CSV table of C-alpha atoms and ligand atoms in Angstrom, one decimal:
chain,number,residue,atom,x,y,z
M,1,UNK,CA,-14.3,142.1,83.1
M,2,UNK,CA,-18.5,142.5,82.5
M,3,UNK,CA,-18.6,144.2,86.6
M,4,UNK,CA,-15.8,146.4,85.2
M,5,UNK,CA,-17.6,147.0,81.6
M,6,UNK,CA,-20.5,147.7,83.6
M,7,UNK,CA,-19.1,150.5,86.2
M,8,UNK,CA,-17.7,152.4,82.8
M,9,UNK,CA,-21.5,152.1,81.0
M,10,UNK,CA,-22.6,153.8,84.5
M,11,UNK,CA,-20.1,156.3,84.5
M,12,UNK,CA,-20.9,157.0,81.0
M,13,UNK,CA,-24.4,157.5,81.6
M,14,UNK,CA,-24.4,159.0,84.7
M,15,UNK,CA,-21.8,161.8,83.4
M,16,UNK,CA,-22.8,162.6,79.9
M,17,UNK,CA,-26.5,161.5,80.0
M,18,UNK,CA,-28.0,162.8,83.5
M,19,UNK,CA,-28.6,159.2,84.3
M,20,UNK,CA,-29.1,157.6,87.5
M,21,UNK,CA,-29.3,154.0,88.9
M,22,UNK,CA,-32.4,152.4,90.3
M,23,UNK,CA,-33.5,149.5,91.9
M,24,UNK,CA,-36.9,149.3,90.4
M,25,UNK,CA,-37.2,148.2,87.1
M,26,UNK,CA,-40.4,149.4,86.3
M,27,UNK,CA,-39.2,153.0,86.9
M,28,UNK,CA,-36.3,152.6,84.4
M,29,UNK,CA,-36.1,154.9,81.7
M,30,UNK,CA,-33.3,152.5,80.6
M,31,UNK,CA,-32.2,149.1,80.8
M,32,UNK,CA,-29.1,147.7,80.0
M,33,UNK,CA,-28.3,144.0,80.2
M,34,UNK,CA,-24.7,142.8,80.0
M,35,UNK,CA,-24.0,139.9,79.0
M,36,UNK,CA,-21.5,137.1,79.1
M,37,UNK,CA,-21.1,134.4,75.9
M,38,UNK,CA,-18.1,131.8,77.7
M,39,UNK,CA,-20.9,129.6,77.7
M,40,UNK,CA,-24.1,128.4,75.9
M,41,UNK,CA,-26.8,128.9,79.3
M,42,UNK,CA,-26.2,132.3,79.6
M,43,UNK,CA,-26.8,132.8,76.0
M,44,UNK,CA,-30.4,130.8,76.1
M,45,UNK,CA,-31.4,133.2,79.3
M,46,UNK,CA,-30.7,136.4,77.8
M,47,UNK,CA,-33.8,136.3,75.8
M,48,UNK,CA,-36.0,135.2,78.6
M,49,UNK,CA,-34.6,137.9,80.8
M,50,UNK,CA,-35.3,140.4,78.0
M,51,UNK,CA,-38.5,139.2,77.1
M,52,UNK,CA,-39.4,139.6,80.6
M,53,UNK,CA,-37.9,143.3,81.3
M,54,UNK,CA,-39.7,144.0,78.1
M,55,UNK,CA,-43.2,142.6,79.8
M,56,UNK,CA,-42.7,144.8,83.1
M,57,UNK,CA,-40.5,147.8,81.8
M,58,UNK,CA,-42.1,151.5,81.8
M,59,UNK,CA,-43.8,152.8,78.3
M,60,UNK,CA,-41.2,154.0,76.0
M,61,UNK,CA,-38.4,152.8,78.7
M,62,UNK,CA,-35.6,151.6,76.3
M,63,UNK,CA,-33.4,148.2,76.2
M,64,UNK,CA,-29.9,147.4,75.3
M,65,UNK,CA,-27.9,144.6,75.1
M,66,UNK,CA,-24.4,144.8,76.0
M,67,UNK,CA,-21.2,142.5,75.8
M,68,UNK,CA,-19.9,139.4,74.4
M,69,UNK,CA,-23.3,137.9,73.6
M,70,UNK,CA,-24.4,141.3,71.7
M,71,UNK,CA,-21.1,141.2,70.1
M,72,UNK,CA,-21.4,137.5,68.2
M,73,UNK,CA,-25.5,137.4,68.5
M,74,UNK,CA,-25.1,141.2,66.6
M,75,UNK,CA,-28.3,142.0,64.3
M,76,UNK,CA,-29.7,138.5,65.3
M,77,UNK,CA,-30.7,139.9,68.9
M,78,UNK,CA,-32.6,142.5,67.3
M,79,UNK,CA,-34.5,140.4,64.6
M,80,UNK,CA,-35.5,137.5,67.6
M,81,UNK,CA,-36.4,140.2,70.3
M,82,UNK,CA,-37.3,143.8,67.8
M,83,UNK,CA,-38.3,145.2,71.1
M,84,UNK,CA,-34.6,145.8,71.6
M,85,UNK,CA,-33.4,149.4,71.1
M,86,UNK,CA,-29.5,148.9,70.8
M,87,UNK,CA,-26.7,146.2,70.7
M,88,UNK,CA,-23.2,147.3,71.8
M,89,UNK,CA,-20.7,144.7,71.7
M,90,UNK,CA,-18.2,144.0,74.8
M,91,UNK,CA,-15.4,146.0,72.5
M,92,UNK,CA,-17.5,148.9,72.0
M,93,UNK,CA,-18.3,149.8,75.6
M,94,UNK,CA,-17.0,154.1,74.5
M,95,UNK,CA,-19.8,154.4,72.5
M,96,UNK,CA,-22.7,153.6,75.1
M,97,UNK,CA,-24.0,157.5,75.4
M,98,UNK,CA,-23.8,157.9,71.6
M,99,UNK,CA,-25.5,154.8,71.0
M,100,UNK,CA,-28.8,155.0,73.7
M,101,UNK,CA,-31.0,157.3,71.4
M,102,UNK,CA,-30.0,155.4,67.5
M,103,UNK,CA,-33.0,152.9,67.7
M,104,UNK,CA,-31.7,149.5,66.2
M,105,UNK,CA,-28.0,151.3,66.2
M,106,UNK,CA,-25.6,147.5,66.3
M,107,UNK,CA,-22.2,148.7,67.8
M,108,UNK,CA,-19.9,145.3,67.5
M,109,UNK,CA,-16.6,146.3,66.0
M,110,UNK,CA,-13.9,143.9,67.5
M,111,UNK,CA,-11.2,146.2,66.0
M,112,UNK,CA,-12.3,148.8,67.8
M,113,UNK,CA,-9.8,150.5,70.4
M,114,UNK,CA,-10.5,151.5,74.0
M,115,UNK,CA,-7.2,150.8,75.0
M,116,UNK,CA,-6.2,154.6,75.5
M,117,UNK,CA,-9.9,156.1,76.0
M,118,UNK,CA,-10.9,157.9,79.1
M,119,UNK,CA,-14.2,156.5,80.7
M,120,UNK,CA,-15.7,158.9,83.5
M,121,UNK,CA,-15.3,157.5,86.8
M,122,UNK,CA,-17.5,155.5,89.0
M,123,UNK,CA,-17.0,152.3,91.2
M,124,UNK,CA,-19.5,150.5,93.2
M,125,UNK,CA,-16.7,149.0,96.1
M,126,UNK,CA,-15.1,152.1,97.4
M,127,UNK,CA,-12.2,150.1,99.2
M,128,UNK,CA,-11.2,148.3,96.4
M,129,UNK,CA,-11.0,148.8,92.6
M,130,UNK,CA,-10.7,146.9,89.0
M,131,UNK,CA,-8.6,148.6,86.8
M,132,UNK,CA,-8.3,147.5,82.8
M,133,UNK,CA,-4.8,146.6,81.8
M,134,UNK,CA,-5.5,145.1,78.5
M,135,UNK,CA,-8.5,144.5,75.9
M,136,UNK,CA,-9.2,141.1,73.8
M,137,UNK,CA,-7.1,138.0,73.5
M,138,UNK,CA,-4.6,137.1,71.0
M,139,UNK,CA,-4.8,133.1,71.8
M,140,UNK,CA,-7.1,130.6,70.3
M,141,UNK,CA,-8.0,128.4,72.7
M,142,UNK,CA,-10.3,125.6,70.8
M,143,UNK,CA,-12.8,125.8,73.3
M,144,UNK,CA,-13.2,129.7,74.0
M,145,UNK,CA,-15.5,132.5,71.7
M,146,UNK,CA,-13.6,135.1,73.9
M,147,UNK,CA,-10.9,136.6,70.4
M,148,UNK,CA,-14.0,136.4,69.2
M,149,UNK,CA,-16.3,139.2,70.7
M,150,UNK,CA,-13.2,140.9,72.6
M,151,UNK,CA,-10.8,141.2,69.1
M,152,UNK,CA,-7.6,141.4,69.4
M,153,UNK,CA,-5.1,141.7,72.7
M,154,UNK,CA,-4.0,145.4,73.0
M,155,UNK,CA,-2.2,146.6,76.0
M,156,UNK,CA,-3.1,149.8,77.9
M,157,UNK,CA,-0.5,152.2,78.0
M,158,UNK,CA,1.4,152.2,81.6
M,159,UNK,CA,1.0,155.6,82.5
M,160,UNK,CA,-3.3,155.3,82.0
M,161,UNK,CA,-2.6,152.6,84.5
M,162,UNK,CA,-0.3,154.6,86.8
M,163,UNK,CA,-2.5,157.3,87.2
M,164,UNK,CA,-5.4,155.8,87.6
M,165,UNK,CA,-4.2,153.2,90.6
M,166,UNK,CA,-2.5,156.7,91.8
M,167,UNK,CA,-6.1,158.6,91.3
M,168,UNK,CA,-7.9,155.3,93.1
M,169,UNK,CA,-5.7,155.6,96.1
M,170,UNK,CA,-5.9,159.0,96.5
M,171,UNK,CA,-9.7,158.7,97.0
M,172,UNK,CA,-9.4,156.2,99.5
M,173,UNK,CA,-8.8,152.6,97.4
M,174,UNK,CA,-6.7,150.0,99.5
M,175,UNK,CA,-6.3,147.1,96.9
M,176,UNK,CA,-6.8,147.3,93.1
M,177,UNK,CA,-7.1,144.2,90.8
M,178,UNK,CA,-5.9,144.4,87.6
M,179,UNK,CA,-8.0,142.9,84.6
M,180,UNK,CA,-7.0,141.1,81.3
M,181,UNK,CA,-7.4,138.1,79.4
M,182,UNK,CA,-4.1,137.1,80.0
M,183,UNK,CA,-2.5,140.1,82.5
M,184,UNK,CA,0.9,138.1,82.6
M,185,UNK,CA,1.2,138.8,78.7
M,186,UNK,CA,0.8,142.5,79.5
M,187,UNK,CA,3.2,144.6,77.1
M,188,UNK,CA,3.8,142.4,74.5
M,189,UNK,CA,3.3,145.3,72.0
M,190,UNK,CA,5.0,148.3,73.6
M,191,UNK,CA,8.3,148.9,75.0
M,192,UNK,CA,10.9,146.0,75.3
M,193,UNK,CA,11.8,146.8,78.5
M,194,UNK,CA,7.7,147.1,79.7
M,195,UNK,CA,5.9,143.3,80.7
M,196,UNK,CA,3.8,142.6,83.1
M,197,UNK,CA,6.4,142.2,86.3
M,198,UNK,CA,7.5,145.7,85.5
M,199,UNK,CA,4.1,146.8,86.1
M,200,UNK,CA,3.5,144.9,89.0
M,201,UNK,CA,7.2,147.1,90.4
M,202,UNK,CA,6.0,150.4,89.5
M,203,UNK,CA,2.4,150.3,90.5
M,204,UNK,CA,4.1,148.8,94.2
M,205,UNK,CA,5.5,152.4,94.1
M,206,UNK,CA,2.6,154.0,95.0
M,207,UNK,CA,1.9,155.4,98.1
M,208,UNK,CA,-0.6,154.1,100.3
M,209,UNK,CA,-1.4,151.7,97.4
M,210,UNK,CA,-2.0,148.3,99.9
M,211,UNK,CA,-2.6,145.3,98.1
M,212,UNK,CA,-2.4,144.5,94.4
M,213,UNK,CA,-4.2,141.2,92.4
M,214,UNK,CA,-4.7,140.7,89.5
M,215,UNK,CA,-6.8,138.7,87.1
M,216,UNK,CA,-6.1,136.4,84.8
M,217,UNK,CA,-2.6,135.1,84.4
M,218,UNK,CA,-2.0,132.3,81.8
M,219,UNK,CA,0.4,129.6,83.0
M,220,UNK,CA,1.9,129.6,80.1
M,221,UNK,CA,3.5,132.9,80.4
M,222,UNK,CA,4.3,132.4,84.4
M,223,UNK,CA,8.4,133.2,83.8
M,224,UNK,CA,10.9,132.7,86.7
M,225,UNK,CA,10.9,136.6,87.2
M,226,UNK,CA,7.3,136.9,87.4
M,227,UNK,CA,7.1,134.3,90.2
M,228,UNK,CA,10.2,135.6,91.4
M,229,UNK,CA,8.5,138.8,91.8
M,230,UNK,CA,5.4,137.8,93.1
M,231,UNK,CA,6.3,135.4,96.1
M,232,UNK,CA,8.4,138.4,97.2
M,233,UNK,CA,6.6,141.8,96.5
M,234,UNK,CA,4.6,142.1,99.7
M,235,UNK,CA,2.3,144.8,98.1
M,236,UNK,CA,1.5,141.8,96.0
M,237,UNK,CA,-1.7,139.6,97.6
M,238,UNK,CA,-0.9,135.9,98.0
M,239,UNK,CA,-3.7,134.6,95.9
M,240,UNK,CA,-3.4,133.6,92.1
M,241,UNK,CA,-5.5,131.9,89.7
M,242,UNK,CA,-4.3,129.5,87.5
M,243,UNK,CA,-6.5,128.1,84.9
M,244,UNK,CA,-5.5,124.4,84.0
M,245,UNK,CA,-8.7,123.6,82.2
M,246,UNK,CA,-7.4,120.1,81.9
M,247,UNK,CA,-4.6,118.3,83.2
M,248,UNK,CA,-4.0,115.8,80.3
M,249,UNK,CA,-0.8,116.8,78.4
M,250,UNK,CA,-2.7,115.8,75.0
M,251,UNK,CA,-5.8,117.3,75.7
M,252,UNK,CA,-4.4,120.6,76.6
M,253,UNK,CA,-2.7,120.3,73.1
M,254,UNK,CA,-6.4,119.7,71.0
M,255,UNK,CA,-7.0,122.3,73.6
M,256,UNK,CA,-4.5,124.3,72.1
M,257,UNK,CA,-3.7,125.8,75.5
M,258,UNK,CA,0.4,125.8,74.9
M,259,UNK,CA,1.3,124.1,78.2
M,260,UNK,CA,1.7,120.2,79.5
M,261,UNK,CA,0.9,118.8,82.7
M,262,UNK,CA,3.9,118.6,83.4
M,263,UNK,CA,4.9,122.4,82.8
M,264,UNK,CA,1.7,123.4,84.7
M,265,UNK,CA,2.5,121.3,87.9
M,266,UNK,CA,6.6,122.5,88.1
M,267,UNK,CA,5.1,126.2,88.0
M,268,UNK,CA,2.3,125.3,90.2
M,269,UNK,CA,4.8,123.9,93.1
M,270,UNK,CA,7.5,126.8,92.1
M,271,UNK,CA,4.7,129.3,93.5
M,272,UNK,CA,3.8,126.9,96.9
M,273,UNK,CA,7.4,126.9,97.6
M,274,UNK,CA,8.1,130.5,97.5
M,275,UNK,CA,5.1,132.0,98.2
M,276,UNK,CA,4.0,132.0,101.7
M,277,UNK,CA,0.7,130.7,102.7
M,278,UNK,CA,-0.5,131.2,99.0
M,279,UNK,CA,-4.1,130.4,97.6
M,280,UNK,CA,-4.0,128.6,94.3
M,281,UNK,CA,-7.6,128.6,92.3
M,282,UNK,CA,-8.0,127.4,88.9
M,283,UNK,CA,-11.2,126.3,86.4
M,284,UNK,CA,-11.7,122.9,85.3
M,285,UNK,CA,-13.4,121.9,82.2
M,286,UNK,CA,-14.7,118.4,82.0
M,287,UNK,CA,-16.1,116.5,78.7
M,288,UNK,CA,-14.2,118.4,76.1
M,289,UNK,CA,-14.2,116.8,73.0
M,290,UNK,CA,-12.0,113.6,73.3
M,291,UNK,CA,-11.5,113.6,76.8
M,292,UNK,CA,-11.2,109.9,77.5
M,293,UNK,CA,-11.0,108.3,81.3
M,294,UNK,CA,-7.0,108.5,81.7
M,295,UNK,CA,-7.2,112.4,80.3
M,296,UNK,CA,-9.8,112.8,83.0
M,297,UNK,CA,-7.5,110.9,85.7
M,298,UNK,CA,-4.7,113.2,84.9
M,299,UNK,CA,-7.2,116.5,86.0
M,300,UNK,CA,-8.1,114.7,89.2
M,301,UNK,CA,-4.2,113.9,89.7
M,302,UNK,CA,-3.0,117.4,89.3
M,303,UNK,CA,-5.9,118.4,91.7
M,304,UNK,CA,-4.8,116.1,94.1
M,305,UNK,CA,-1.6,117.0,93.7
M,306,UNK,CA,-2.2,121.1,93.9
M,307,UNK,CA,-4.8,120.8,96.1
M,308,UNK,CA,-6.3,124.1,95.2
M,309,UNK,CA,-7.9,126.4,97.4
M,310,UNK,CA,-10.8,127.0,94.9
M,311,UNK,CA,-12.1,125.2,91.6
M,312,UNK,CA,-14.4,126.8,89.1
M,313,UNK,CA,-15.8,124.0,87.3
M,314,UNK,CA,-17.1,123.4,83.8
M,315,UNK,CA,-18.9,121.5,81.1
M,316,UNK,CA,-17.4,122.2,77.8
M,317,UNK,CA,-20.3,123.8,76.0
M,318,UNK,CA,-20.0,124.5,72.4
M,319,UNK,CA,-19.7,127.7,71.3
M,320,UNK,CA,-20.2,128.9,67.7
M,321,UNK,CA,-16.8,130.2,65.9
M,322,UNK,CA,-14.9,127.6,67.9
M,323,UNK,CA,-12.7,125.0,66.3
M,324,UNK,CA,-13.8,122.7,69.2
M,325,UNK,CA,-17.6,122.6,68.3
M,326,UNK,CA,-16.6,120.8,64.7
M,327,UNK,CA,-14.7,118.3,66.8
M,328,UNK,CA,-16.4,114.7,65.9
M,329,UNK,CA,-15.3,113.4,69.6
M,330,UNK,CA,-18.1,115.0,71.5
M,331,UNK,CA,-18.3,113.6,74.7
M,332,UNK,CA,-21.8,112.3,75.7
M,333,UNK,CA,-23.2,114.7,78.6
M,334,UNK,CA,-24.5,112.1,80.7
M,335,UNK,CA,-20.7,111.5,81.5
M,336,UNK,CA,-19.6,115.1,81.6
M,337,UNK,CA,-21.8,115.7,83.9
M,338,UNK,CA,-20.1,112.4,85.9
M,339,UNK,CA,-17.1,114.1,85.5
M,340,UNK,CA,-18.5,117.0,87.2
M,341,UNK,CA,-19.8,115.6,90.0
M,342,UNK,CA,-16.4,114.0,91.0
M,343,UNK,CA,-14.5,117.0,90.3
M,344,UNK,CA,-16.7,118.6,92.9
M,345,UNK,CA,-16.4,116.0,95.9
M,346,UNK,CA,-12.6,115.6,95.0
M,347,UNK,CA,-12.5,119.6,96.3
M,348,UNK,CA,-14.9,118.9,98.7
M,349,UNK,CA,-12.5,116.0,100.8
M,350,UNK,CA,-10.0,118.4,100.9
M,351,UNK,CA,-11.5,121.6,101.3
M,352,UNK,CA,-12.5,121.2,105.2
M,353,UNK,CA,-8.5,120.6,105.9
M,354,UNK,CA,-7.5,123.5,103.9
M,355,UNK,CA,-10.0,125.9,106.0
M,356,UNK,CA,-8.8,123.8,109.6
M,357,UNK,CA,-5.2,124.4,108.8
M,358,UNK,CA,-6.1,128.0,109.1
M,359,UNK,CA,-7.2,128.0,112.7
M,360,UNK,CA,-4.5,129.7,114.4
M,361,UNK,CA,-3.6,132.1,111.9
M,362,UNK,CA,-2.7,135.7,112.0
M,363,UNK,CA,-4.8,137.3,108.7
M,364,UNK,CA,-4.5,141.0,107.7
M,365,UNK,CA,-7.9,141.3,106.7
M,366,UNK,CA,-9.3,144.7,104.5
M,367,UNK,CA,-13.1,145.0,105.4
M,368,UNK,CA,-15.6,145.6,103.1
M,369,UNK,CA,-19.1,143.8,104.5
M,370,UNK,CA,-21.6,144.4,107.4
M,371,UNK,CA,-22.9,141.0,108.2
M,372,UNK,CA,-25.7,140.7,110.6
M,373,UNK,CA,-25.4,140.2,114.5
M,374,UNK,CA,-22.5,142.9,114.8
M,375,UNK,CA,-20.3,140.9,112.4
M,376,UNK,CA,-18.4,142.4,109.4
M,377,UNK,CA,-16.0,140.9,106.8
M,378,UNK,CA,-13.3,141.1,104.6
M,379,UNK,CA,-10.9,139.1,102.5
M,380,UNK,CA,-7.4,138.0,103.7
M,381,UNK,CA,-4.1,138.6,101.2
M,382,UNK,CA,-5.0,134.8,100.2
M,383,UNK,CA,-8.4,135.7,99.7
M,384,UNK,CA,-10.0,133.6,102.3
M,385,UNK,CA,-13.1,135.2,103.7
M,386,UNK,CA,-12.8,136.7,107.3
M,387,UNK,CA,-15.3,137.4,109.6
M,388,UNK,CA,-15.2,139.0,113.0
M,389,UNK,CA,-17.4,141.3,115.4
M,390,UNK,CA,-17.0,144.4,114.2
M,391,UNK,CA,-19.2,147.8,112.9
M,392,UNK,CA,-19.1,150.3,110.1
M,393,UNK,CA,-16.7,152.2,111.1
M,394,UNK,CA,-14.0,149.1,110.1
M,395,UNK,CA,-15.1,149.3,106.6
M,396,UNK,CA,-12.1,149.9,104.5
M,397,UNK,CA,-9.4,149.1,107.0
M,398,UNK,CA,-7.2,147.0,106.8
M,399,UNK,CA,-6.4,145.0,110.5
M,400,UNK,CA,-5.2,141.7,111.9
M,401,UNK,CA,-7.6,138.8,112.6
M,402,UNK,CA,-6.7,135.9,114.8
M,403,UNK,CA,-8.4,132.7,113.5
M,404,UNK,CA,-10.4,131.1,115.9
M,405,UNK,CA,-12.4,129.1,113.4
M,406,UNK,CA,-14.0,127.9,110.2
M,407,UNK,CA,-17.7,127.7,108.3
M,408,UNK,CA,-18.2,126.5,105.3
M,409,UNK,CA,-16.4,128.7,103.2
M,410,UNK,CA,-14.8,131.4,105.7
M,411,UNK,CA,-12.6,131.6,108.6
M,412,UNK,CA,-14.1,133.3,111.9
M,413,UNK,CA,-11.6,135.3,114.0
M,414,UNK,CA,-10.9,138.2,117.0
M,415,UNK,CA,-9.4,141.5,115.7
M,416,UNK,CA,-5.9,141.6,117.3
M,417,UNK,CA,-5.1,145.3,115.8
O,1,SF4,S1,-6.5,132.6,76.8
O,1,SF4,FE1,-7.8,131.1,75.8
O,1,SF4,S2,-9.5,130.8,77.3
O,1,SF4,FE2,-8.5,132.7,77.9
O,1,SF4,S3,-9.7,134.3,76.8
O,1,SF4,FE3,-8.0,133.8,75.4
O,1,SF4,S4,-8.8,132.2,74.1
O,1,SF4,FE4,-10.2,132.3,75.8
């Protein structure tokens, strides 16, 4: 969401404002730091980072901060760091070229409504593109600040969409990935017959449109005909992230994440069995309030169980606004972080045998990387990292790799065709 955020600030800029981008720093007229506010750490670095660009930066250069952080920090950023120009919260994003030359201008309406407004264009990844499909959250996770400094879930209107996966392609975009909190909720407000396996048929329509993901589903709302509709719909990429956050039935509840264990594991199988050869990430957070050892035993049993392809793992960190931080269970972060650890090797004994199983295999790969020694790479349907000998003039196509072997964390191949 914040890369996305980001490319619309640039096309702002660049479009209204005669802005360019630079590398240097200390040449920036401008500098604009988005941020993120899921956890505390990032939070606690903004104002070093700040305090340094302010240090270095040109005289008269200006700064702004920019997303979720500037949305709940607000005034506060300004009265801690008064060298800061402008806050503009992650909901406000429209108003960046209006709001560069209003010295201590605070933009951080979370009612405010992007859904149908038409940013210039610019992506950095030519080959592929992020497109918006909805703005804010309308759950309440106990755990999460993101309803918070997003507001409330709003769906963007299918035919924005439409056209702009149909603009995309026609300027050369293979694969798009479509953005949301919860993309699998899309359409709850508009038409009846409009949710988000709808869109996932009409934007399959498109021609030369090759590949479609999408980021985040909720398992909550993973319905038969979504999975249906996914394991089938070859335009469709066979990669989806599921975030179980924890896989204790009554610590999802305190949670307040809607699902059980049980309910996460029956879709989670469901999607192994139909799709073929599908990758199945998630995020894990350890030492939420009340998490005792079974509740943790239940995480490491549905990871043993799923055996997924990628885990982002956690620390709950407390975050203001939350119903979670007044919690009196708070779990001492000595043990959190023992959690942690094991959640880490537990991937770890697995991982190797996921990557080996792959030797052998035929991967359509779309290339978007120059490595070094006449290498290049790209990401498989299942979003497994491929790399093969190869040159520029691959970049942005989409061919077949034979898998000869593994590294770490990629598969190495021959192109076939
Ligand atoms: S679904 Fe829950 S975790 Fe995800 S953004 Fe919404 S409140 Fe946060």
């Amino acid at each position: 969401m914040n890369v996305r955020d980001s490319e619309h600030m640039i096309a702002e800029l660049k479009n209204k404002k005669d802005y360019e981008q630079t590398n240097n720093i200390e040449e920036a007229d401008l500098i604009m730091v988005n941020t993120c506010s899921v956890r505390d750490k990032p939070v606690q670095k903004l104002f070093s980072e700040i305090g340094h660009f302010n240090k270095i930066k040109k005289k008269d250069a200006k700064i702004g901060v920019c997303g979720c952080s500037a949305t709940h920090l607000g005034k506060d950023i300004i009265k801690r760091a008064p060298f800061v120009d402008f806050v503009l919260g992650a909901r406000n994003i429209s108003k960046i070229s209006n709001i560069i030359d209003r010295k201590g201008a605070v933009e951080i309406d979370i009612d405010h409504d992007d859904s149908s407004y038409m940013f210039d264009d610019y992506r950095s990844n030519p080959y592929k593109a992020f497109i918006n499909i909805m703005i804010g959250c309308d759950k309440s996770c106990a755990y999460c600040i993101v309803p918070f400094t997003r507001g409330d879930e709003i769906s963007i209107p299918l035919d924005i969409i439409i056209n702009e996966a149909k603009k995309v392609v026609r300027e050369g975009v293979k694969e798009i990935c479509l953005l949301g909190q919860n993309v699998n909720n899309y359409g709850k407000k508009l038409d009846k017959h409009i949710n988000f396996t709808y869109l996932l048929q009409k934007l399959s329509e498109i021609d030369g449109l090759k590949r479609i993901r999408f980021t985040s589903p909720h398992p909550l709302h993973m319905d038969d005909e979504f999975i249906e509709e996914f394991a089938k719909n070859p335009i469709i990429c066979s990669s989806i992230h599921m975030p179980l956050q924890s896989g204790s039935t009554s610590l999802l509840k305190s949670m307040r994440r809607g699902y059980s264990k049980k309910w996460f594991l029956d879709k989670a199988f469901k999607i192994r069995d139909l799709a073929k050869d599908v990758s199945i990430t998630t995020d894990v957070i350890v030492g939420f309030p009340g998490e005792s050892d079974e509740d943790f035993a239940d995480t490491l049993d549905v990871i043993d169980k799923i055996r997924f392809e990628q885990i982002f793992n956690f620390k709950y960190s407390k975050r203001p606004l939350t119903p979670a931080i007044d919690y009196d269970n708070q779990i001492d972060d000595k043990i959190s972080s023992q959690r942690l650890t094991r959640v880490i090797e537990k991937h770890k004994t697995y991982n190797f045998d996921i990557l080996k199983d792959k030797i052998g295999s035929d991967y359509e790969t779309l290339f978007d990387a120059i490595k070094p020694d006449g290498y290049i790479s790209g990401k498989s349907d299942n979003n497994f990292t491929v790399i093969t000998k190869g040159d520029a003039s691959l970049l942005g196509e989409i061919k077949t790799v034979h898998i000869k072997d593994r590294r770490k964390n990629s598969l190495i191949g021959n192109m076939l065709f």
